[in-house]
């Protein structure tokens, strides 16, 4: 039986063996022509900015630089044509609820069998929102619509105004963006200085606002 052909998928996961195995599944079972890989959140954003025709982006929650489902909502907003989903070892109900609330296209546990993962990803590519069976009543795993995404700037404060371990927990690229904010640079100037896309700057800023519980650039510069 011929599989429908898809163009490009991003697999963002810090485990190389998993990326390789998952990439084979995406090519062999789902007909993706190209699989691009990233081991960190920063690298994943770089790949998205430089790669055309990405249809699906899959992120692991434990990957370095990611701040949970909240950190992916702005990725979805920046790339509205790409379906963004979590493929994670986590089976915490709260993570699933957050993923749907952030407007993501699905949450796929790594514990699922290959056939179930393929089915979940096909649901996502067909425009449905996939959640694990344990989250639904009666075993219906495809939700019709997500809740309204939460604004990253309205998230509860996660930061420590004194910095310390909180500053250390952000990614290297996010630290670079933060230093540029402290210098008063605009998004366009940050993009030029760091040689990244302006959309990528916006994603990093949203993650920083959420992480430090800041509502604007001034608060971000002082709280961090």
Short mmCIF file of C-alpha atoms in Angstrom, two decimals:
data_model
loop_
_atom_site.label_atom_id
_atom_site.label_comp_id
_atom_site.label_asym_id
_atom_site.label_seq_id
_atom_site.Cartn_x
_atom_site.Cartn_y
_atom_site.Cartn_z
CA UNK A 1 0.00 0.00 0.00
CA UNK A 2 1.44 3.38 -1.02
CA UNK A 3 1.90 5.96 1.71
CA UNK A 4 1.05 9.62 1.13
CA UNK A 5 4.19 11.63 0.47
CA UNK A 6 5.22 14.43 2.82
CA UNK A 7 8.06 16.88 2.45
CA UNK A 8 10.11 17.63 5.59
CA UNK A 9 9.81 16.84 9.30
CA UNK A 10 11.90 18.13 12.20
CA UNK A 11 12.79 15.74 15.04
CA UNK A 12 14.15 17.64 18.05
CA UNK A 13 15.41 15.25 20.74
CA UNK A 14 18.68 15.05 22.66
CA UNK A 15 18.97 11.25 22.25
CA UNK A 16 20.74 10.51 18.97
CA UNK A 17 19.66 6.87 18.80
CA UNK A 18 16.01 7.83 19.26
CA UNK A 19 16.27 10.52 16.57
CA UNK A 20 17.74 7.99 14.13
CA UNK A 21 15.11 5.35 14.83
CA UNK A 22 12.29 7.85 14.73
CA UNK A 23 13.62 9.28 11.49
CA UNK A 24 13.52 5.83 9.88
CA UNK A 25 9.90 5.41 11.01
CA UNK A 26 8.95 8.79 9.55
CA UNK A 27 10.53 7.99 6.20
CA UNK A 28 9.51 4.34 5.92
CA UNK A 29 6.01 4.43 7.39
CA UNK A 30 4.89 8.01 6.79
CA UNK A 31 6.53 8.90 3.49
CA UNK A 32 8.58 11.92 4.58
CA UNK A 33 11.20 12.78 1.97
CA UNK A 34 13.47 14.56 4.43
CA UNK A 35 14.04 14.32 8.19
CA UNK A 36 16.07 17.08 9.84
CA UNK A 37 17.36 16.56 13.36
CA UNK A 38 18.26 18.77 16.31
CA UNK A 39 19.67 17.87 19.73
CA UNK A 40 18.81 21.16 21.49
CA UNK A 41 16.01 23.72 21.39
CA UNK A 42 18.39 26.36 20.02
CA UNK A 43 19.44 24.06 17.18
CA UNK A 44 15.81 23.20 16.44
CA UNK A 45 14.93 26.88 16.03
CA UNK A 46 17.92 27.34 13.71
CA UNK A 47 16.78 24.39 11.58
CA UNK A 48 13.23 25.76 11.34
CA UNK A 49 14.50 29.19 10.29
CA UNK A 50 16.76 27.83 7.55
CA UNK A 51 14.68 24.94 6.20
CA UNK A 52 11.74 25.49 3.82
CA UNK A 53 8.75 23.15 3.46
CA UNK A 54 8.73 21.78 7.01
CA UNK A 55 5.29 20.24 7.57
CA UNK A 56 5.72 18.80 11.04
CA UNK A 57 7.97 19.66 14.01
CA UNK A 58 8.28 17.19 16.88
CA UNK A 59 9.85 18.20 20.20
CA UNK A 60 10.92 16.23 23.25
CA UNK A 61 10.10 17.97 26.54
CA UNK A 62 13.38 16.94 28.19
CA UNK A 63 15.53 18.50 25.48
CA UNK A 64 18.07 21.14 26.62
CA UNK A 65 16.79 24.70 26.33
CA UNK A 66 13.08 23.93 26.23
CA UNK A 67 10.81 25.27 28.97
CA UNK A 68 7.91 22.84 28.73
CA UNK A 69 4.82 23.09 26.52
CA UNK A 70 4.68 26.83 27.18
CA UNK A 71 7.95 27.31 25.33
CA UNK A 72 6.49 25.83 22.14
CA UNK A 73 3.40 28.04 21.85
CA UNK A 74 5.37 30.88 20.26
CA UNK A 75 6.96 28.39 17.84
CA UNK A 76 3.46 27.55 16.67
CA UNK A 77 2.57 31.23 16.37
CA UNK A 78 5.77 32.05 14.47
CA UNK A 79 5.34 29.15 12.04
CA UNK A 80 1.54 28.82 11.63
CA UNK A 81 1.92 26.56 8.61
CA UNK A 82 3.85 23.93 10.57
CA UNK A 83 2.13 21.38 12.80
CA UNK A 84 3.95 21.38 16.14
CA UNK A 85 3.66 18.46 18.55
CA UNK A 86 5.37 16.97 21.58
CA UNK A 87 6.77 13.43 21.51
CA UNK A 88 7.81 12.76 25.08
CA UNK A 89 8.63 10.15 27.67
CA UNK A 90 6.43 12.11 30.09
CA UNK A 91 2.98 10.78 30.83
CA UNK A 92 2.00 13.56 33.22
CA UNK A 93 -1.57 14.67 32.62
CA UNK A 94 -0.59 18.27 33.38
CA UNK A 95 1.93 18.27 30.51
CA UNK A 96 -0.74 17.06 28.10
CA UNK A 97 -3.25 19.67 29.28
CA UNK A 98 -0.67 22.44 28.91
CA UNK A 99 0.26 21.28 25.41
CA UNK A 100 -3.34 21.50 24.25
CA UNK A 101 -3.91 24.80 26.07
CA UNK A 102 -0.86 26.28 24.33
CA UNK A 103 -2.40 25.47 20.94
CA UNK A 104 -0.05 22.64 20.00
CA UNK A 105 -1.21 19.96 17.60
CA UNK A 106 -0.67 17.00 19.87
CA UNK A 107 1.11 15.16 22.66
CA UNK A 108 2.42 11.71 21.72
CA UNK A 109 3.94 9.51 24.47
CA UNK A 110 7.10 7.64 23.49
CA UNK A 111 5.67 4.56 25.20
CA UNK A 112 3.18 4.01 22.36
CA UNK A 113 3.80 1.20 19.89
CA UNK A 114 5.10 2.16 16.43
CA UNK A 115 1.67 1.66 14.82
CA UNK A 116 0.07 3.91 17.44
CA UNK A 117 2.70 6.63 16.94
CA UNK A 118 2.16 6.50 13.18
CA UNK A 119 -1.59 6.75 13.70
CA UNK A 120 -1.16 9.69 16.08
CA UNK A 121 1.06 11.59 13.64
CA UNK A 122 -1.34 10.93 10.78
CA UNK A 123 -4.15 12.41 12.89
CA UNK A 124 -1.99 15.49 13.47
CA UNK A 125 -1.14 15.85 9.78
CA UNK A 126 -4.85 15.51 8.96
CA UNK A 127 -5.61 18.54 11.14
CA UNK A 128 -6.71 16.86 14.36
CA UNK A 129 -5.22 17.36 17.83
CA UNK A 130 -3.89 14.13 19.27
CA UNK A 131 -3.90 13.38 22.99
CA UNK A 132 -3.12 10.06 24.69
CA UNK A 133 -5.99 7.68 25.27
CA UNK A 134 -5.62 7.95 29.06
CA UNK A 135 -6.66 11.63 28.81
CA UNK A 136 -10.02 10.94 27.19
CA UNK A 137 -13.25 9.26 28.13
CA UNK A 138 -14.16 6.24 26.04
CA UNK A 139 -10.76 5.96 24.34
CA UNK A 140 -11.28 8.68 21.71
CA UNK A 141 -7.77 10.02 21.25
CA UNK A 142 -8.30 12.71 18.62
CA UNK A 143 -9.59 16.01 19.95
CA UNK A 144 -11.30 18.36 17.52
CA UNK A 145 -9.91 21.66 18.75
CA UNK A 146 -7.48 23.05 21.31
CA UNK A 147 -8.16 25.65 23.94
CA UNK A 148 -7.07 29.20 23.33
CA UNK A 149 -3.29 29.51 23.70
CA UNK A 150 -2.08 31.24 26.81
CA UNK A 151 -0.04 34.40 26.34
CA UNK A 152 3.53 33.69 27.37
CA UNK A 153 3.79 37.03 29.14
CA UNK A 154 0.79 36.22 31.36
CA UNK A 155 2.36 33.02 32.71
CA UNK A 156 3.10 32.79 36.38
CA UNK A 157 6.50 33.90 37.56
CA UNK A 158 9.13 31.20 37.37
CA UNK A 159 12.15 33.34 37.82
CA UNK A 160 14.24 34.41 40.74
CA UNK A 161 14.90 38.15 40.58
CA UNK A 162 18.39 37.50 41.88
CA UNK A 163 19.26 35.24 38.93
CA UNK A 164 21.58 32.43 40.05
CA UNK A 165 20.34 28.96 39.14
CA UNK A 166 17.47 30.45 37.13
CA UNK A 167 19.89 32.22 34.79
CA UNK A 168 21.97 29.05 34.46
CA UNK A 169 18.92 27.04 33.38
CA UNK A 170 18.31 28.98 30.16
CA UNK A 171 19.96 27.96 26.89
CA UNK A 172 23.17 29.52 25.53
CA UNK A 173 21.30 31.29 22.73
CA UNK A 174 18.72 32.60 25.21
CA UNK A 175 21.58 34.02 27.28
CA UNK A 176 22.88 35.81 24.19
CA UNK A 177 19.43 37.25 23.51
CA UNK A 178 19.11 38.32 27.14
CA UNK A 179 22.43 40.15 27.03
CA UNK A 180 21.25 41.99 23.91
CA UNK A 181 18.03 42.98 25.68
CA UNK A 182 20.08 44.37 28.57
CA UNK A 183 21.96 46.47 26.01
CA UNK A 184 18.68 47.85 24.69
CA UNK A 185 18.83 46.26 21.24
CA UNK A 186 15.67 45.83 19.16
CA UNK A 187 14.56 42.46 17.77
CA UNK A 188 15.97 43.37 14.37
CA UNK A 189 19.30 44.42 15.89
CA UNK A 190 19.47 41.22 17.96
CA UNK A 191 18.80 39.13 14.87
CA UNK A 192 21.56 40.92 12.98
CA UNK A 193 24.07 40.64 15.81
CA UNK A 194 23.43 36.95 16.51
CA UNK A 195 22.92 36.06 12.83
CA UNK A 196 19.52 34.46 13.44
CA UNK A 197 16.03 35.06 12.04
CA UNK A 198 13.93 37.77 13.66
CA UNK A 199 11.20 35.19 14.24
CA UNK A 200 13.71 33.11 16.21
CA UNK A 201 14.47 36.15 18.37
CA UNK A 202 10.75 36.46 19.16
CA UNK A 203 10.61 32.80 20.20
CA UNK A 204 13.57 33.19 22.54
CA UNK A 205 12.13 36.39 24.02
CA UNK A 206 8.77 34.71 24.70
CA UNK A 207 10.57 31.85 26.46
CA UNK A 208 12.58 34.35 28.53
CA UNK A 209 9.46 36.34 29.49
CA UNK A 210 7.79 33.13 30.65
CA UNK A 211 10.87 31.80 32.42
CA UNK A 212 11.53 34.94 34.44
CA UNK A 213 7.90 35.97 34.88
CA UNK A 214 8.57 39.29 33.15
CA UNK A 215 5.90 41.38 31.40
CA UNK A 216 8.21 43.57 29.33
CA UNK A 217 11.86 44.09 28.39
CA UNK A 218 12.58 46.33 31.36
CA UNK A 219 11.37 43.70 33.83
CA UNK A 220 13.25 41.02 31.93
CA UNK A 221 16.51 42.96 32.15
CA UNK A 222 16.10 43.64 35.89
CA UNK A 223 14.68 40.28 37.01
CA UNK A 224 17.28 38.21 35.24
#
